[in-house]
């Protein structure tokens, strides 16, 4: 009873304080962002292929800096499109948006994807009660990002970076995510153990501090397992560890951001590793087609 009384008194005091300041109340300004798209930069592009820039930026961390302030004001994390109230009337030195993605395999994980540059908008004027519409913004890859692999499945590339188990469909623009081609694996209803396929190369990453991601576009009737193959100690036997499973979705192409870091750390950040995939029939034994496009393995230093 005593605790309940104390809480009631505190609430009453807060309400009273708010009422006493009605004459000084300033209505918030509003900031609207429709979306953020990844685009190819004019200089220093990691790839000239349009498929390299497929993305799914779903949210943004928003911060702003007042002229003369010692630090930025943190406004918050918001899913796009959003219209956010800002308790400020005047001109911000700048507003900064940090692109956030849905990390594949982690529910409600929306990290700032450090492979993308923050978006800075200078001299942002906000007016109490009004909405400033920033529309759809664009970002590029940050300057330290590196592509260890890019497989666009396009007919002009000449050779495939996957083993022969994966069928290369080079000329089907209606079926591809972007461009003309994609990779196809068919799982027959009789294939209870599914179909395994792999990237036909060994990756070498010597810096264990790097962030390591696998990005790809997928449209599939069946489940797909992603695995890393390496050894925990140099010269010892190879081991295969699961990274995550991608569940079926044949309604649309879906962009995946798969963090390889946790599995890589299991292998003590062994500089050499391979990637293996497993197309699996459903629990009812039903097979189907798995399509992938725009596969890339990328690294970047851990940045804020």
XYZ file of C-alpha atoms in Angstrom:
304
model
C 0.000 0.000 0.000
C 2.833 2.405 0.906
C 4.609 1.725 -2.410
C 1.398 2.317 -4.344
C 0.903 5.653 -2.545
C 4.440 6.827 -3.383
C 3.958 5.997 -7.101
C 0.639 7.896 -7.151
C 2.222 10.976 -5.558
C 5.118 10.955 -8.060
C 2.715 10.740 -10.996
C 0.621 13.571 -9.607
C 3.719 15.758 -9.213
C 4.790 15.075 -12.809
C 1.333 15.929 -14.155
C 1.239 19.115 -12.111
C 4.648 20.163 -13.403
C 3.448 19.658 -16.978
C 0.293 21.709 -16.406
C 2.254 24.604 -14.830
C 4.263 24.951 -18.040
C 1.353 25.104 -20.530
C 2.251 28.672 -21.497
C 5.812 27.600 -22.336
C 4.768 24.471 -24.214
C 6.265 24.206 -27.708
C 4.706 21.748 -30.131
C 7.210 19.274 -31.569
C 8.527 19.422 -35.095
C 8.253 16.300 -37.245
C 10.805 14.550 -39.441
C 9.605 12.175 -42.178
C 11.737 9.614 -44.047
C 10.172 7.422 -46.706
C 13.091 5.045 -47.201
C 16.813 4.540 -47.806
C 18.242 2.961 -50.962
C 21.744 1.628 -51.591
C 23.240 3.020 -54.818
C 26.467 2.695 -56.757
C 28.844 5.586 -55.971
C 30.266 7.740 -58.732
C 33.789 6.719 -57.743
C 35.283 3.681 -56.023
C 32.370 1.310 -56.702
C 32.902 -2.242 -55.438
C 31.170 -3.549 -58.563
C 29.618 -2.223 -61.750
C 26.891 -4.885 -61.710
C 23.486 -3.603 -60.597
C 22.867 -6.811 -58.651
C 25.624 -5.936 -56.217
C 23.440 -3.156 -54.856
C 20.357 -5.165 -53.953
C 19.478 -4.432 -50.337
C 16.779 -4.355 -47.691
C 17.351 -1.321 -45.472
C 14.315 -1.425 -43.194
C 15.113 1.112 -40.466
C 17.432 3.914 -39.409
C 19.050 5.213 -36.245
C 18.505 8.981 -36.192
C 20.760 11.516 -34.456
C 21.055 15.297 -34.699
C 23.607 17.899 -33.680
C 22.749 21.353 -32.371
C 25.129 24.174 -33.160
C 27.630 24.491 -30.328
C 26.572 21.259 -28.594
C 29.239 18.937 -27.254
C 27.566 15.807 -28.635
C 24.749 14.606 -30.873
C 21.152 14.246 -29.692
C 19.985 10.655 -30.075
C 16.468 10.691 -31.508
C 16.006 6.923 -31.825
C 15.636 3.858 -34.053
C 12.669 3.844 -36.437
C 11.294 1.489 -39.077
C 10.672 3.080 -42.450
C 8.659 4.829 -43.558
C 8.460 6.927 -40.386
C 7.384 10.325 -39.139
C 9.073 11.088 -35.832
C 8.367 13.994 -33.438
C 11.436 16.069 -32.523
C 11.345 18.395 -29.511
C 13.222 21.157 -31.270
C 12.364 24.333 -33.159
C 15.203 25.853 -35.130
C 18.147 24.826 -37.283
C 20.166 21.700 -36.534
C 23.817 21.789 -37.530
C 23.117 18.409 -39.131
C 20.885 15.339 -38.944
C 22.502 11.935 -39.385
C 20.781 8.645 -40.281
C 22.493 5.281 -39.787
C 21.008 2.579 -42.090
C 19.789 -0.504 -40.216
C 18.955 -3.960 -41.591
C 17.190 -7.056 -40.321
C 20.005 -9.451 -39.465
C 19.039 -12.827 -40.894
C 18.455 -15.535 -38.308
C 17.964 -13.123 -35.390
C 14.470 -12.069 -34.450
C 14.072 -8.285 -34.077
C 17.817 -7.658 -34.500
C 18.191 -4.338 -36.331
C 21.897 -3.459 -36.264
C 23.396 -0.412 -37.928
C 24.903 -2.092 -40.984
C 28.397 -0.649 -40.940
C 28.973 -1.636 -44.571
C 26.746 1.333 -45.467
C 27.663 4.969 -44.972
C 25.630 7.075 -42.530
C 23.642 9.793 -44.282
C 24.414 13.323 -43.119
C 22.135 16.243 -43.976
C 23.506 19.667 -43.046
C 21.579 22.754 -41.889
C 18.235 21.093 -41.174
C 15.555 23.642 -40.312
C 12.674 22.344 -38.176
C 9.563 24.373 -37.416
C 7.318 23.632 -34.441
C 4.156 21.873 -35.604
C 5.412 21.319 -39.168
C 6.774 18.214 -40.892
C 10.054 18.225 -42.790
C 9.814 15.518 -45.474
C 13.238 14.153 -46.383
C 11.682 11.686 -48.844
C 13.740 8.699 -50.002
C 17.447 8.988 -49.221
C 20.434 7.151 -50.689
C 23.604 5.660 -49.256
C 26.722 3.905 -50.579
C 29.142 1.284 -49.264
C 31.611 2.692 -46.761
C 35.147 3.095 -48.055
C 36.678 0.157 -46.135
C 34.139 -2.434 -47.327
C 35.627 -5.210 -49.459
C 34.004 -7.902 -51.589
C 35.687 -11.302 -51.259
C 33.209 -12.732 -53.756
C 30.430 -11.569 -56.031
C 28.367 -14.009 -58.090
C 25.743 -12.178 -60.192
C 24.975 -15.191 -62.459
C 25.059 -12.914 -65.484
C 25.835 -14.296 -68.985
C 28.805 -11.942 -69.532
C 30.845 -13.220 -66.580
C 32.044 -16.355 -68.354
C 32.398 -18.771 -65.412
C 30.534 -19.691 -62.262
C 31.861 -19.418 -58.691
C 29.722 -22.381 -57.542
C 30.245 -26.083 -58.120
C 28.428 -27.909 -60.915
C 25.623 -29.104 -58.609
C 24.091 -25.643 -58.901
C 22.538 -25.053 -62.316
C 23.353 -21.705 -63.887
C 20.329 -20.218 -65.656
C 21.973 -17.367 -67.619
C 19.062 -16.080 -69.699
C 15.787 -15.783 -67.774
C 15.227 -12.105 -66.914
C 11.657 -12.780 -65.779
C 12.878 -15.358 -63.276
C 15.951 -13.483 -62.014
C 16.091 -11.067 -59.106
C 18.108 -8.629 -61.232
C 19.592 -8.856 -64.696
C 19.247 -12.038 -66.722
C 20.507 -14.979 -64.684
C 20.358 -16.851 -61.368
C 21.449 -20.098 -59.758
C 18.962 -22.971 -59.531
C 18.824 -26.138 -57.429
C 15.935 -28.552 -57.852
C 15.042 -30.887 -54.994
C 12.977 -33.832 -56.159
C 10.343 -35.297 -53.831
C 12.402 -38.507 -53.678
C 15.540 -36.706 -52.438
C 15.051 -37.138 -48.696
C 18.588 -35.986 -47.932
C 18.260 -32.897 -50.095
C 20.965 -31.433 -52.317
C 24.307 -30.022 -51.181
C 26.187 -27.408 -53.197
C 29.088 -25.096 -52.413
C 31.116 -22.082 -53.435
C 33.937 -23.438 -55.578
C 36.750 -21.606 -53.798
C 38.463 -21.158 -50.428
C 38.163 -17.776 -48.731
C 41.178 -16.310 -46.975
C 40.699 -13.578 -44.352
C 43.757 -12.809 -42.241
C 42.324 -10.079 -39.996
C 40.075 -11.578 -37.246
C 38.742 -8.146 -36.279
C 36.819 -7.763 -39.537
C 33.056 -8.110 -39.738
C 32.164 -10.892 -42.153
C 28.792 -11.161 -43.903
C 27.205 -13.266 -46.606
C 24.592 -11.417 -48.649
C 22.321 -13.015 -51.221
C 18.885 -12.822 -52.789
C 16.764 -15.950 -52.486
C 13.390 -17.210 -53.699
C 12.684 -20.797 -52.770
C 10.129 -23.560 -52.346
C 12.449 -25.366 -49.931
C 14.576 -24.667 -46.883
C 18.263 -23.831 -47.313
C 20.979 -24.473 -44.752
C 24.129 -22.321 -44.743
C 27.365 -23.855 -43.392
C 30.980 -22.871 -42.879
C 33.749 -25.435 -43.384
C 37.113 -24.926 -41.671
C 39.273 -26.220 -38.811
C 39.690 -24.873 -35.291
C 43.473 -25.257 -35.411
C 45.743 -24.913 -38.428
C 46.496 -28.315 -39.924
C 43.756 -30.222 -38.061
C 40.755 -31.975 -39.602
C 38.056 -29.906 -41.285
C 34.735 -29.469 -39.526
C 31.363 -28.290 -40.840
C 29.305 -25.914 -38.701
C 25.822 -24.570 -39.308
C 25.484 -20.808 -39.714
C 21.697 -20.637 -40.097
C 18.703 -22.032 -42.008
C 16.727 -19.927 -44.472
C 13.052 -20.867 -44.555
C 11.047 -21.202 -47.779
C 9.423 -18.192 -49.413
C 8.487 -18.497 -53.081
C 6.260 -15.404 -53.174
C 9.064 -12.884 -53.732
C 12.816 -12.414 -53.811
C 14.191 -11.780 -50.332
C 17.527 -10.149 -49.513
C 19.498 -11.837 -46.729
C 22.163 -10.394 -44.405
C 23.855 -13.469 -42.893
C 26.467 -12.773 -40.205
C 29.280 -15.315 -40.553
C 31.189 -13.914 -37.586
C 29.850 -16.164 -34.832
C 30.616 -19.346 -36.766
C 33.988 -17.959 -37.830
C 34.837 -17.336 -34.168
C 34.046 -21.016 -33.419
C 36.890 -21.803 -35.828
C 39.138 -19.357 -33.938
C 38.950 -17.042 -36.958
C 40.890 -19.500 -39.094
C 42.049 -17.496 -42.091
C 40.867 -20.190 -44.535
C 37.267 -21.352 -44.828
C 34.685 -22.523 -47.345
C 30.919 -22.075 -47.640
C 28.499 -24.959 -48.099
C 24.749 -24.903 -48.735
C 22.076 -27.564 -48.321
C 18.680 -27.459 -50.041
C 16.271 -29.477 -47.892
C 12.829 -30.906 -48.662
C 9.996 -29.981 -46.312
C 8.826 -32.058 -43.334
C 6.209 -33.554 -45.642
C 8.962 -34.663 -48.031
C 7.873 -32.226 -50.705
C 10.642 -30.795 -52.853
C 10.793 -27.822 -55.189
C 13.093 -25.201 -56.654
C 15.616 -22.981 -54.919
C 16.799 -19.837 -56.725
C 19.645 -17.595 -55.577
C 21.062 -14.430 -57.115
C 23.622 -11.709 -56.351
C 25.657 -13.763 -53.881
C 28.525 -11.894 -52.219
C 30.827 -12.260 -49.223
C 31.869 -8.896 -47.811
C 34.079 -7.613 -45.016
C 34.553 -4.303 -43.245
C 36.270 -3.134 -40.050
C 34.043 -2.736 -36.994
C 33.071 0.926 -37.120
C 30.595 3.107 -35.245
